[in-house]
CSV table of C-alpha atoms in Angstrom, one decimal:
chain,number,residue,atom,x,y,z
W,1,MET,CA,-14.3,1.7,-2.1
W,2,GLN,CA,-17.2,1.2,0.3
W,3,ALA,CA,-18.3,-2.1,1.9
W,4,TYR,CA,-21.7,-2.4,0.3
W,5,GLY,CA,-22.8,-5.8,-0.9
W,6,ILE,CA,-19.5,-7.6,-1.6
W,7,GLY,CA,-17.2,-7.6,1.4
W,8,MET,CA,-14.3,-5.2,1.5
W,9,ILE,CA,-11.7,-8.0,1.1
W,10,GLU,CA,-13.4,-9.2,-2.0
W,11,ARG,CA,-13.6,-5.7,-3.4
W,12,ILE,CA,-9.9,-5.1,-2.9
W,13,LYS,CA,-9.1,-8.5,-4.5
W,14,LYS,CA,-11.3,-7.6,-7.5
W,15,SER,CA,-9.4,-4.3,-7.8
W,16,ILE,CA,-6.1,-6.1,-7.8
W,17,GLU,CA,-7.4,-8.7,-10.3
W,18,ILE,CA,-8.1,-5.9,-12.7
W,19,ILE,CA,-4.4,-5.1,-12.8
W,20,ALA,CA,-3.1,-8.7,-12.2
W,21,ASN,CA,-1.7,-9.2,-15.7
W,22,ASP,CA,0.2,-5.9,-15.4
W,23,LEU,CA,1.5,-6.8,-11.9
W,24,ALA,CA,2.7,-10.2,-13.2
W,25,GLN,CA,5.1,-8.4,-15.5
W,26,LEU,CA,6.9,-6.6,-12.7
W,27,LYS,CA,10.6,-7.5,-12.4
W,28,ASP,CA,11.0,-6.8,-8.7
W,29,THR,CA,9.2,-7.6,-5.4
W,30,PHE,CA,6.2,-5.4,-4.8
W,31,TYR,CA,3.8,-5.1,-1.9
W,32,VAL,CA,0.3,-3.9,-1.4
W,33,VAL,CA,0.5,-1.5,1.6
W,34,GLY,CA,-1.7,1.0,3.4
W,35,SER,CA,-5.4,0.5,4.1
W,36,SER,CA,-5.8,-2.2,1.6
W,37,ALA,CA,-3.1,-4.3,3.2
W,38,LEU,CA,-4.6,-3.7,6.6
W,39,VAL,CA,-8.0,-5.0,5.4
W,40,LEU,CA,-6.4,-8.0,3.6
W,41,ALA,CA,-4.7,-8.8,6.9
W,42,GLY,CA,-8.0,-9.0,8.7
W,43,ILE,CA,-8.5,-5.5,10.2
W,44,PRO,CA,-11.9,-4.2,9.1
W,45,LEU,CA,-12.3,-0.7,7.8
W,46,GLU,CA,-15.5,0.9,6.5
W,47,THR,CA,-13.9,2.4,3.4
W,48,ILE,CA,-10.7,2.2,1.4
W,49,ASP,CA,-9.7,5.0,-0.9
W,50,ASP,CA,-7.3,3.1,-3.1
W,51,VAL,CA,-4.9,0.2,-3.5
W,52,ASP,CA,-1.3,1.3,-2.7
W,53,LEU,CA,1.5,-0.5,-4.4
W,54,LEU,CA,5.1,-0.2,-3.1
W,55,THR,CA,7.4,-1.0,-5.9
W,56,SER,CA,11.0,-0.5,-7.1
W,57,ASN,CA,11.7,2.6,-9.2
W,58,ARG,CA,12.1,0.4,-12.3
W,59,ASP,CA,8.6,-1.2,-11.8
W,60,ALA,CA,7.1,2.2,-10.9
W,61,ASP,CA,8.4,3.5,-14.3
W,62,PHE,CA,6.9,0.5,-16.1
W,63,LEU,CA,3.5,0.9,-14.5
W,64,LYS,CA,3.4,4.6,-15.0
W,65,HIS,CA,4.2,4.1,-18.7
W,66,LEU,CA,1.7,1.3,-19.0
W,67,TRP,CA,-1.1,3.2,-17.3
W,68,ARG,CA,-0.3,6.7,-18.6
W,69,SER,CA,-3.8,7.1,-20.1
W,70,ASN,CA,-5.3,6.4,-16.7
W,71,LYS,CA,-3.2,8.8,-14.7
W,72,LEU,CA,-5.0,11.3,-12.5
W,73,ILE,CA,-3.2,14.5,-13.4
W,74,ASP,CA,-4.5,16.9,-10.8
W,75,TYR,CA,-3.7,14.8,-7.8
W,76,SER,CA,-0.8,15.3,-5.4
W,77,PRO,CA,-0.4,13.3,-2.3
W,78,ALA,CA,-0.9,14.9,1.1
W,79,HIS,CA,2.2,15.5,3.4
W,80,ALA,CA,4.5,15.7,0.4
W,81,ASP,CA,7.2,17.1,2.7
W,82,LYS,CA,7.3,13.7,4.6
W,83,PHE,CA,7.3,11.3,1.6
W,84,LEU,CA,9.3,11.0,-1.6
W,85,SER,CA,8.7,8.4,-4.2
W,86,ASN,CA,8.4,7.7,-7.9
W,87,PHE,CA,4.7,8.4,-7.6
W,88,GLY,CA,1.6,8.0,-9.7
W,89,ARG,CA,-2.1,7.8,-9.1
W,90,PHE,CA,-4.4,6.0,-11.6
W,91,LYS,CA,-8.0,5.3,-12.2
W,92,ILE,CA,-8.4,1.9,-13.7
W,93,ASN,CA,-12.0,0.9,-14.4
W,94,LYS,CA,-13.5,2.1,-11.1
W,95,SER,CA,-10.5,1.4,-9.0
W,96,LEU,CA,-7.9,3.9,-7.8
W,97,VAL,CA,-4.4,2.7,-7.7
W,98,GLU,CA,-1.3,4.5,-6.2
W,99,VAL,CA,2.2,3.5,-7.3
W,100,MET,CA,5.0,4.4,-5.0
W,101,GLY,CA,8.4,3.5,-6.4
W,102,GLU,CA,11.2,3.4,-3.8
W,103,LEU,CA,9.2,5.2,-1.1
W,104,LYS,CA,11.3,7.3,1.2
W,105,VAL,CA,10.0,8.6,4.6
W,106,PHE,CA,11.5,11.7,6.4
W,107,HIS,CA,12.1,10.4,9.9
W,108,GLU,CA,14.6,11.4,12.5
W,109,ASN,CA,15.8,14.3,10.4
W,110,LYS,CA,16.8,12.1,7.4
W,111,TRP,CA,15.2,10.4,4.4
W,112,GLN,CA,14.9,6.6,4.9
W,113,ILE,CA,13.8,4.1,2.2
W,114,LEU,CA,10.8,2.1,3.4
W,115,GLU,CA,11.8,-1.5,3.5
W,116,ILE,CA,9.3,-4.2,4.3
W,117,LYS,CA,11.0,-6.6,6.7
W,118,GLU,CA,8.2,-9.1,7.3
W,119,TRP,CA,5.4,-10.1,5.0
W,120,GLN,CA,2.9,-12.7,4.1
W,121,GLU,CA,1.7,-13.8,0.7
W,122,LEU,CA,-2.0,-13.9,-0.4
W,123,GLU,CA,-3.4,-15.6,-3.5
W,124,ILE,CA,-5.4,-13.2,-5.6
W,125,ASN,CA,-6.1,-15.7,-8.4
W,126,GLU,CA,-4.4,-18.7,-9.9
W,127,LYS,CA,-1.9,-16.4,-11.7
W,128,LEU,CA,-1.0,-13.9,-9.0
W,129,GLN,CA,0.1,-13.9,-5.4
W,130,ILE,CA,0.8,-10.6,-3.7
W,131,LYS,CA,2.8,-9.7,-0.6
W,132,ILE,CA,1.4,-7.6,2.2
W,133,PRO,CA,3.3,-6.6,5.4
W,134,THR,CA,2.5,-8.6,8.5
W,135,LEU,CA,0.3,-6.8,11.0
W,136,ALA,CA,3.4,-6.2,13.2
W,137,GLU,CA,5.2,-4.7,10.2
W,138,GLN,CA,2.1,-2.6,9.3
W,139,TYR,CA,2.1,-1.3,12.9
W,140,ARG,CA,5.7,-0.3,12.5
W,141,ILE,CA,5.0,1.4,9.1
W,142,PHE,CA,2.0,3.3,10.3
W,143,THR,CA,3.8,4.6,13.3
W,144,LEU,CA,6.8,5.5,11.2
W,145,PHE,CA,4.5,7.5,8.9
W,146,GLY,CA,3.2,9.3,12.0
W,147,ARG,CA,0.3,11.1,10.4
W,148,GLU,CA,-2.9,11.2,12.4
W,149,LYS,CA,-4.7,8.8,10.0
W,150,ASP,CA,-1.7,6.4,10.2
W,151,LEU,CA,-1.6,6.5,14.0
W,152,LYS,CA,-5.3,5.6,14.0
W,153,LYS,CA,-4.6,2.6,11.9
W,154,ALA,CA,-1.7,1.6,14.1
W,155,ASN,CA,-4.1,1.9,17.1
W,156,LEU,CA,-6.7,-0.3,15.3
W,157,ILE,CA,-4.0,-3.0,15.0
W,158,LEU,CA,-3.3,-2.8,18.7
W,159,GLN,CA,-7.0,-2.9,19.6
W,160,GLN,CA,-7.8,-5.9,17.4
W,161,THR,CA,-4.7,-8.1,18.0
W,162,THR,CA,-3.3,-9.7,21.1
W,163,TYR,CA,0.2,-10.5,19.9
W,164,ILE,CA,1.4,-7.0,18.9
W,165,GLN,CA,2.7,-4.8,21.6
W,166,PRO,CA,3.8,-1.2,20.9
W,167,SER,CA,7.6,-0.8,20.8
W,168,ASN,CA,9.5,1.7,22.8
W,169,GLY,CA,11.0,3.2,19.6
W,170,ASN,CA,14.0,0.9,19.5
C-alpha cells in the first residue's frame, strides 16, 4: 500500500473492512500488529506491505481455510529461524493479509509466545472494532523482534513520542 490519494490510515481501514465479516467470526482475541498497527497508532509510514493479524491457532486455521483460494503459495516469511507461527499470506482483492496464529519469537535462546500486554481498540466500522498494541507495547515488540527493519520502527516510535523511553531490557 502506498499513500497516494487516500491517506494511509484510511487505506489500512479499507483493507480491514474487506475482511471485516470474516474477522467478526473469530472466536478468540486478535490484534492488528506490525506496520499497519504502527500507522493506525499515529506513526506515519510511506508504505505498508500488508495487514498483519495476530490470532490464536484456532482462528488462524479458520482464516486459512476460509481464504484458501486467496493464499499466496510461493511466499515464505523472512527470518523464519526467528519466528514460528500458524502462518498464511493471502491476497484479498488488492490487499495483502498475513495471518500469524500463536506467533512465537526466538529470544534469549528459547521460543516465547508473543503476548500483547497493552492494547487500544479502534472502530473500523459499525460492526467491527480491532485491537492494536499501544505504542509502548509496539516499541517492546519491535525491539523483541530485533530485525533491522523492526529496530527502525522502534526508533520511529521514540522519535515521534515523548512518553516512551527505551527500557534497559528488564
